mmCIF file with all atom_site columns, C-alpha atoms in Angstrom:
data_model
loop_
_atom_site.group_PDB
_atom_site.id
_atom_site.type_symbol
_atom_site.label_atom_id
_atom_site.label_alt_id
_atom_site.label_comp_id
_atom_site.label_asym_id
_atom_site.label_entity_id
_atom_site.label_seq_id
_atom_site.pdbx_PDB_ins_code
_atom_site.Cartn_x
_atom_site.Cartn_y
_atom_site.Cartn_z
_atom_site.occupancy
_atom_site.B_iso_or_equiv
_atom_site.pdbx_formal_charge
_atom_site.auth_seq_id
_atom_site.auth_comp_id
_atom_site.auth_asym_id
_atom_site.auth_atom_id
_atom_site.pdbx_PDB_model_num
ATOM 1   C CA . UNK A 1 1   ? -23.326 -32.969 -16.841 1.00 56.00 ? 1   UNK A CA 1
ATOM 2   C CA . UNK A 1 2   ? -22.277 -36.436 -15.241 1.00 73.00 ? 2   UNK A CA 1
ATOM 3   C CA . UNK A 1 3   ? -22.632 -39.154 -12.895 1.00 89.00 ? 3   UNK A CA 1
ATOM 4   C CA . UNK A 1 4   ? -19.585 -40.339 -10.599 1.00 92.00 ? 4   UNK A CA 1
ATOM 5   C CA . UNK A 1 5   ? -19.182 -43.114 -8.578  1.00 92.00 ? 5   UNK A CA 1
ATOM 6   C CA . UNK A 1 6   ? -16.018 -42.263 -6.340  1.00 94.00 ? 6   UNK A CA 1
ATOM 7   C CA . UNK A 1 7   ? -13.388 -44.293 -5.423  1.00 94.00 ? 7   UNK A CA 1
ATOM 8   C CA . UNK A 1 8   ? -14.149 -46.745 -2.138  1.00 93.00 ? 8   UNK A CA 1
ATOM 9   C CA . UNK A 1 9   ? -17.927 -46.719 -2.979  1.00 94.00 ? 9   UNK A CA 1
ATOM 10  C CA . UNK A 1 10  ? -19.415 -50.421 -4.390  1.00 95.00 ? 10  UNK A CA 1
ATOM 11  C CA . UNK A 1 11  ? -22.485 -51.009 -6.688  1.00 95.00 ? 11  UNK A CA 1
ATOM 12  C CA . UNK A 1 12  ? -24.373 -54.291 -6.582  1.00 96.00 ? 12  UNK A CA 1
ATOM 13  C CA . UNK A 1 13  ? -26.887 -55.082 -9.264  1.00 96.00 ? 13  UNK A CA 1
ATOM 14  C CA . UNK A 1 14  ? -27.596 -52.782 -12.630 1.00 97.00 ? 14  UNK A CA 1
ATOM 15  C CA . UNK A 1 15  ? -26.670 -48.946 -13.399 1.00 94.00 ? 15  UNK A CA 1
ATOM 16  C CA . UNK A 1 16  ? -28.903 -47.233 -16.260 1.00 95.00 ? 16  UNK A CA 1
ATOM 17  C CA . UNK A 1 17  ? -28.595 -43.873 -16.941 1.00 93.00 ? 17  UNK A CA 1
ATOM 18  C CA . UNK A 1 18  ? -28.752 -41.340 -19.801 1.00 92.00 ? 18  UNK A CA 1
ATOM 19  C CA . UNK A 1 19  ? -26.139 -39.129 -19.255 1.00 92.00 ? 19  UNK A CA 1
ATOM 20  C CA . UNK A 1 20  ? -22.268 -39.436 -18.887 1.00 94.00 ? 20  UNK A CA 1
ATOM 21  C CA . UNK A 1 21  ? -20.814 -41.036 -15.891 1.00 95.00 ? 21  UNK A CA 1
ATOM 22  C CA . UNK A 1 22  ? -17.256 -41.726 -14.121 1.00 96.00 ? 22  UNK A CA 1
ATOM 23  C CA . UNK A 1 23  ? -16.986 -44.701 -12.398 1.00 96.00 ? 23  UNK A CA 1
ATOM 24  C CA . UNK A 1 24  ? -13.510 -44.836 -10.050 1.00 96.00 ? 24  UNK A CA 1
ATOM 25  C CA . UNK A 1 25  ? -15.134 -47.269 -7.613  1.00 96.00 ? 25  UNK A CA 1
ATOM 26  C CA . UNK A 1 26  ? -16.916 -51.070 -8.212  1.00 97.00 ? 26  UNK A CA 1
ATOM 27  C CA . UNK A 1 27  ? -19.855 -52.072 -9.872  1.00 97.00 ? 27  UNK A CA 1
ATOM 28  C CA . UNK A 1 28  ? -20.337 -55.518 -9.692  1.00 98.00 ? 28  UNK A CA 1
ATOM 29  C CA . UNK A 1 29  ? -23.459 -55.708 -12.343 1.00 97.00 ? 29  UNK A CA 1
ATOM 30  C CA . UNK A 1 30  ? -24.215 -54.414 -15.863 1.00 98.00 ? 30  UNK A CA 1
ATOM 31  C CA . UNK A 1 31  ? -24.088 -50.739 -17.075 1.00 97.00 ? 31  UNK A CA 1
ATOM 32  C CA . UNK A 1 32  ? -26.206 -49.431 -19.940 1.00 96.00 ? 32  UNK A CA 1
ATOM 33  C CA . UNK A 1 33  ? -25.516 -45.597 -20.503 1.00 95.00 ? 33  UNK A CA 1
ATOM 34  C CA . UNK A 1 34  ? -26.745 -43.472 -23.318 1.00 94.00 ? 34  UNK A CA 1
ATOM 35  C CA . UNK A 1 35  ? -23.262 -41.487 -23.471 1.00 93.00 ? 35  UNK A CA 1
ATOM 36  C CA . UNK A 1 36  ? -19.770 -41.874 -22.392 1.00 96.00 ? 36  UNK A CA 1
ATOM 37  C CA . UNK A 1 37  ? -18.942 -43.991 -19.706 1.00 97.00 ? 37  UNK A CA 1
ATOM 38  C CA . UNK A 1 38  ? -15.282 -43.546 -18.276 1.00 97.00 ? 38  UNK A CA 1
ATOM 39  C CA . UNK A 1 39  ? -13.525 -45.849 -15.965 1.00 97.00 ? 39  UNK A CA 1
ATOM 40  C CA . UNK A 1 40  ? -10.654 -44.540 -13.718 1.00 97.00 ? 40  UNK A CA 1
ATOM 41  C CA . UNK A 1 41  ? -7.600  -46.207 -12.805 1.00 96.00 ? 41  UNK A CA 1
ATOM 42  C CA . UNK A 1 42  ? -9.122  -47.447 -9.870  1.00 96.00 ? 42  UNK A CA 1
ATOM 43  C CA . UNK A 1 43  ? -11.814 -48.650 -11.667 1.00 97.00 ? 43  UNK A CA 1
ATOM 44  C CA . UNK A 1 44  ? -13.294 -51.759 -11.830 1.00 98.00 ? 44  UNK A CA 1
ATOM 45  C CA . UNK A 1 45  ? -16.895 -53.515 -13.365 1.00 98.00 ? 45  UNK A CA 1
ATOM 46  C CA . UNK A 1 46  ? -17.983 -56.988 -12.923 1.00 98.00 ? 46  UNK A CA 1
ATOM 47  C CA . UNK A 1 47  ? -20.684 -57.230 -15.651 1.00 98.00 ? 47  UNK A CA 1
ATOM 48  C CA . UNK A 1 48  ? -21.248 -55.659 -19.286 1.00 98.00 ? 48  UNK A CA 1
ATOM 49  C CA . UNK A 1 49  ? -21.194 -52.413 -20.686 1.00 98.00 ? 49  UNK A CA 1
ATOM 50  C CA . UNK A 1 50  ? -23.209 -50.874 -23.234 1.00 97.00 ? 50  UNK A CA 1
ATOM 51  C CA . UNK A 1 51  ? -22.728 -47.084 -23.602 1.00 97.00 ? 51  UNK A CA 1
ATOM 52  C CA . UNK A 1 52  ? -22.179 -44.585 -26.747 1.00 97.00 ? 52  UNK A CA 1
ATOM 53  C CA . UNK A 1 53  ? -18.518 -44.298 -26.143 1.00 97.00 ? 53  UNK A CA 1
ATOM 54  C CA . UNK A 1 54  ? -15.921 -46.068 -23.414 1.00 98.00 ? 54  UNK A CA 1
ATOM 55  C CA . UNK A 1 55  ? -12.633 -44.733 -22.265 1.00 98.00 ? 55  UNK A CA 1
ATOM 56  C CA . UNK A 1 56  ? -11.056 -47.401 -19.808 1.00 98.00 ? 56  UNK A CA 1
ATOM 57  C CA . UNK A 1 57  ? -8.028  -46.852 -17.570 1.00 98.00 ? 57  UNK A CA 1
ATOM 58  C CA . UNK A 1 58  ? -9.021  -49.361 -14.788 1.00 98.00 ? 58  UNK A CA 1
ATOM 59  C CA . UNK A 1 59  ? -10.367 -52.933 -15.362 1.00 98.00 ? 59  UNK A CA 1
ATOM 60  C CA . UNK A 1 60  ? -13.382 -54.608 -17.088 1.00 98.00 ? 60  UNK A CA 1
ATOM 61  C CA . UNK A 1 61  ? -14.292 -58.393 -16.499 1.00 98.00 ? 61  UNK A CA 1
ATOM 62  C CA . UNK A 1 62  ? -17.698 -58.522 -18.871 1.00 98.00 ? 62  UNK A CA 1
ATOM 63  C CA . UNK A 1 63  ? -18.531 -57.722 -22.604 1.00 98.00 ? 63  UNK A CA 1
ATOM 64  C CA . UNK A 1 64  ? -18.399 -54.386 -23.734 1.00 98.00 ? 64  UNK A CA 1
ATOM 65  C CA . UNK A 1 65  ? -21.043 -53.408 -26.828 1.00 98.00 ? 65  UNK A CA 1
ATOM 66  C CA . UNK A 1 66  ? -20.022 -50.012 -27.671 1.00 97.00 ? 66  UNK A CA 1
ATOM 67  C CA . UNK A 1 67  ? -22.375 -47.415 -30.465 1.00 96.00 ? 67  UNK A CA 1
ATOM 68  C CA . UNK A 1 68  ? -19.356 -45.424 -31.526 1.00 97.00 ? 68  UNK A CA 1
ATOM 69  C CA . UNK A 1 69  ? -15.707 -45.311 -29.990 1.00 97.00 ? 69  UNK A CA 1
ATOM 70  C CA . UNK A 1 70  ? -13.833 -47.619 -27.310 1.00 98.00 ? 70  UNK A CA 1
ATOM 71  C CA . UNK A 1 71  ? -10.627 -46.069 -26.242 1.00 98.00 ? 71  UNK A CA 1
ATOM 72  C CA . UNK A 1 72  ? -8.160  -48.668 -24.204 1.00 98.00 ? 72  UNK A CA 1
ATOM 73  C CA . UNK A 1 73  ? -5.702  -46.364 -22.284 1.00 98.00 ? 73  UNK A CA 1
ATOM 74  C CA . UNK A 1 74  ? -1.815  -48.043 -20.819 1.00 98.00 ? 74  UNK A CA 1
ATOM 75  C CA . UNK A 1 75  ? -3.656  -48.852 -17.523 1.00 98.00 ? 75  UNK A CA 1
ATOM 76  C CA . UNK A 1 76  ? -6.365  -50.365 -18.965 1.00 98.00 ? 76  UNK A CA 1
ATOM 77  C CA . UNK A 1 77  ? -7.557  -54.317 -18.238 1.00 98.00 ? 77  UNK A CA 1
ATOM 78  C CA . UNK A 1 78  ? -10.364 -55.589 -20.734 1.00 98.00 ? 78  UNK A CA 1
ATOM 79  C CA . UNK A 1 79  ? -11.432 -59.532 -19.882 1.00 98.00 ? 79  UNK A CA 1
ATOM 80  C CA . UNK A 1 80  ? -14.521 -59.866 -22.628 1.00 98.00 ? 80  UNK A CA 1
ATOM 81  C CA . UNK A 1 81  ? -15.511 -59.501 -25.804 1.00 98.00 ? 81  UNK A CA 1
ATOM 82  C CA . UNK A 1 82  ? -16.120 -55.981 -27.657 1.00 98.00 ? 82  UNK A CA 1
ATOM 83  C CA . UNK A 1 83  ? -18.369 -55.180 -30.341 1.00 98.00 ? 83  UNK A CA 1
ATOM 84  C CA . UNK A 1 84  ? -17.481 -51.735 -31.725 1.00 98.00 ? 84  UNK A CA 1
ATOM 85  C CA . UNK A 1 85  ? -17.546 -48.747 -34.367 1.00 97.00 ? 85  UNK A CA 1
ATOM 86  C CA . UNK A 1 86  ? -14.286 -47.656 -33.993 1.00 97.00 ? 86  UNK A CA 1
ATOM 87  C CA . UNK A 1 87  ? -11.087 -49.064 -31.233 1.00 97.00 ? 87  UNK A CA 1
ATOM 88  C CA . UNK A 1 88  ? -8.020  -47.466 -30.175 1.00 97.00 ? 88  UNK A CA 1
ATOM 89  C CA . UNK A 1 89  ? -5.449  -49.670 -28.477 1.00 97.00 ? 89  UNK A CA 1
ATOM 90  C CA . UNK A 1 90  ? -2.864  -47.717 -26.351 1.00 97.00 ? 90  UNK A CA 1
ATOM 91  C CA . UNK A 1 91  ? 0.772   -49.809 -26.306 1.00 97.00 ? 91  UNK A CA 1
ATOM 92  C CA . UNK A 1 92  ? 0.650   -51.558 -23.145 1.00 97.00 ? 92  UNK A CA 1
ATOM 93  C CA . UNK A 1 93  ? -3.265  -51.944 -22.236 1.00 98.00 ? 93  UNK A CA 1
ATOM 94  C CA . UNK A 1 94  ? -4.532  -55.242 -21.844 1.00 98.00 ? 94  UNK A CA 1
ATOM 95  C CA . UNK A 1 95  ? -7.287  -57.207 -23.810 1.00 97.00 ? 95  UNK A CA 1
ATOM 96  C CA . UNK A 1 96  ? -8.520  -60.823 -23.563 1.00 98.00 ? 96  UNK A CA 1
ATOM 97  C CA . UNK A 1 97  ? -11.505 -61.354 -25.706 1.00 97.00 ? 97  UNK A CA 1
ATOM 98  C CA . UNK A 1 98  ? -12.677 -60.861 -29.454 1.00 97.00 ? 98  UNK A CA 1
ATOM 99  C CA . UNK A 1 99  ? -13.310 -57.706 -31.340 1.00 96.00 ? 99  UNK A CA 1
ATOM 100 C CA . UNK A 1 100 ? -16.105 -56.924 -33.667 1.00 97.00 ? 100 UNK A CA 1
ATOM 101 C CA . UNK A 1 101 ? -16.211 -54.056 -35.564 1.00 95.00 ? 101 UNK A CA 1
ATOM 102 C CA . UNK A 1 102 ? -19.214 -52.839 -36.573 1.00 88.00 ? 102 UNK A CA 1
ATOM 103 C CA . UNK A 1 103 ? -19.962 -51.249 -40.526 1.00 77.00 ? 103 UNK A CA 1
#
Protein backbone atom coordinates (compact mmCIF):
# COMPACT_ATOMS: atom_id res chain seq x y z
CA UNK A 1 0.00 0.00 0.00
CA UNK A 2 0.89 3.75 -0.89
CA UNK A 3 0.43 7.33 -0.68
CA UNK A 4 0.01 9.57 -3.96
CA UNK A 5 0.03 13.00 -4.41
CA UNK A 6 -1.43 13.53 -8.06
CA UNK A 7 -0.38 15.70 -10.53
CA UNK A 8 -1.84 19.58 -10.16
CA UNK A 9 -2.14 19.12 -6.33
CA UNK A 10 0.65 21.40 -4.09
CA UNK A 11 2.03 20.61 -0.55
CA UNK A 12 3.27 23.40 1.69
CA UNK A 13 5.21 22.56 4.80
CA UNK A 14 6.45 18.76 5.90
CA UNK A 15 5.19 15.16 4.65
CA UNK A 16 5.97 12.15 7.19
CA UNK A 17 4.74 8.99 6.58
CA UNK A 18 5.59 5.28 7.00
CA UNK A 19 4.60 3.74 4.06
CA UNK A 20 5.45 4.17 0.28
CA UNK A 21 4.31 7.17 -1.55
CA UNK A 22 4.17 8.70 -5.28
CA UNK A 23 4.50 12.13 -5.51
CA UNK A 24 3.57 13.53 -9.35
CA UNK A 25 2.56 16.93 -7.97
CA UNK A 26 4.68 19.74 -5.61
CA UNK A 27 5.81 19.66 -2.28
CA UNK A 28 7.44 22.61 -1.39
CA UNK A 29 8.87 21.30 2.22
CA UNK A 30 10.78 18.25 3.53
CA UNK A 31 9.76 14.53 3.17
CA UNK A 32 10.79 11.85 5.66
CA UNK A 33 9.30 8.37 4.59
CA UNK A 34 10.07 5.03 6.10
CA UNK A 35 9.98 3.28 2.49
CA UNK A 36 10.21 4.17 -1.07
CA UNK A 37 9.44 7.43 -2.15
CA UNK A 38 8.98 7.83 -6.06
CA UNK A 39 8.84 11.02 -7.94
CA UNK A 40 7.05 11.18 -11.38
CA UNK A 41 8.01 13.04 -14.30
CA UNK A 42 5.97 15.74 -13.29
CA UNK A 43 7.38 15.75 -10.14
CA UNK A 44 8.85 18.23 -8.25
CA UNK A 45 10.13 18.85 -4.20
CA UNK A 46 11.41 21.97 -2.78
CA UNK A 47 13.04 20.66 0.45
CA UNK A 48 14.93 17.31 1.55
CA UNK A 49 14.28 13.84 1.37
CA UNK A 50 14.96 11.15 3.65
CA UNK A 51 13.29 7.81 2.75
CA UNK A 52 14.56 3.97 2.56
CA UNK A 53 14.84 4.04 -1.15
CA UNK A 54 14.30 7.02 -4.01
CA UNK A 55 13.47 6.53 -7.62
CA UNK A 56 13.38 10.11 -9.31
CA UNK A 57 12.05 10.89 -12.79
CA UNK A 58 10.96 14.54 -12.08
CA UNK A 59 13.04 17.18 -10.18
CA UNK A 60 14.58 17.61 -6.67
CA UNK A 61 15.96 21.07 -5.40
CA UNK A 62 17.07 19.87 -1.58
CA UNK A 63 19.39 17.11 -0.09
CA UNK A 64 18.50 13.72 -0.43
CA UNK A 65 19.76 11.19 2.66
CA UNK A 66 18.82 7.90 1.39
CA UNK A 67 19.03 4.20 3.92
CA UNK A 68 19.54 1.93 0.95
CA UNK A 69 19.17 2.67 -2.92
CA UNK A 70 18.78 6.07 -4.99
CA UNK A 71 17.88 5.37 -8.53
CA UNK A 72 18.30 8.64 -11.00
CA UNK A 73 16.13 7.80 -14.10
CA UNK A 74 16.86 9.97 -17.95
CA UNK A 75 14.21 12.52 -16.76
CA UNK A 76 15.51 12.98 -13.63
CA UNK A 77 16.80 16.66 -12.10
CA UNK A 78 18.78 16.33 -8.68
CA UNK A 79 20.00 20.07 -7.30
CA UNK A 80 21.60 18.83 -3.68
CA UNK A 81 23.68 16.74 -2.10
CA UNK A 82 23.07 12.79 -1.58
CA UNK A 83 24.20 10.64 1.06
CA UNK A 84 23.64 7.01 0.03
CA UNK A 85 24.09 3.05 0.25
CA UNK A 86 24.01 2.33 -3.13
CA UNK A 87 23.39 5.02 -6.62
CA UNK A 88 22.44 4.27 -10.03
CA UNK A 89 22.94 7.02 -12.58
CA UNK A 90 20.82 6.59 -15.80
CA UNK A 91 22.85 8.30 -19.05
CA UNK A 92 21.26 11.53 -19.37
CA UNK A 93 19.76 12.40 -15.72
CA UNK A 94 20.94 15.36 -14.13
CA UNK A 95 22.90 15.89 -10.79
CA UNK A 96 24.38 19.03 -9.16
CA UNK A 97 25.63 18.28 -5.74
CA UNK A 98 28.05 15.77 -3.88
CA UNK A 99 27.66 12.11 -3.29
CA UNK A 100 28.38 10.17 -0.19
CA UNK A 101 28.29 6.74 -0.07
CA UNK A 102 27.67 5.19 2.89
CA UNK A 103 29.76 1.65 4.24
Amino acid sequence: MHNVLSTGTVLTGNLVTQDDIRIDGVIEGNIISQGKIIIGNNGHVSGDVECQNLDLLGKVSGNVLCEDTIILRVTANLIGDITTQIIEIEPGARFTGSCKMKS
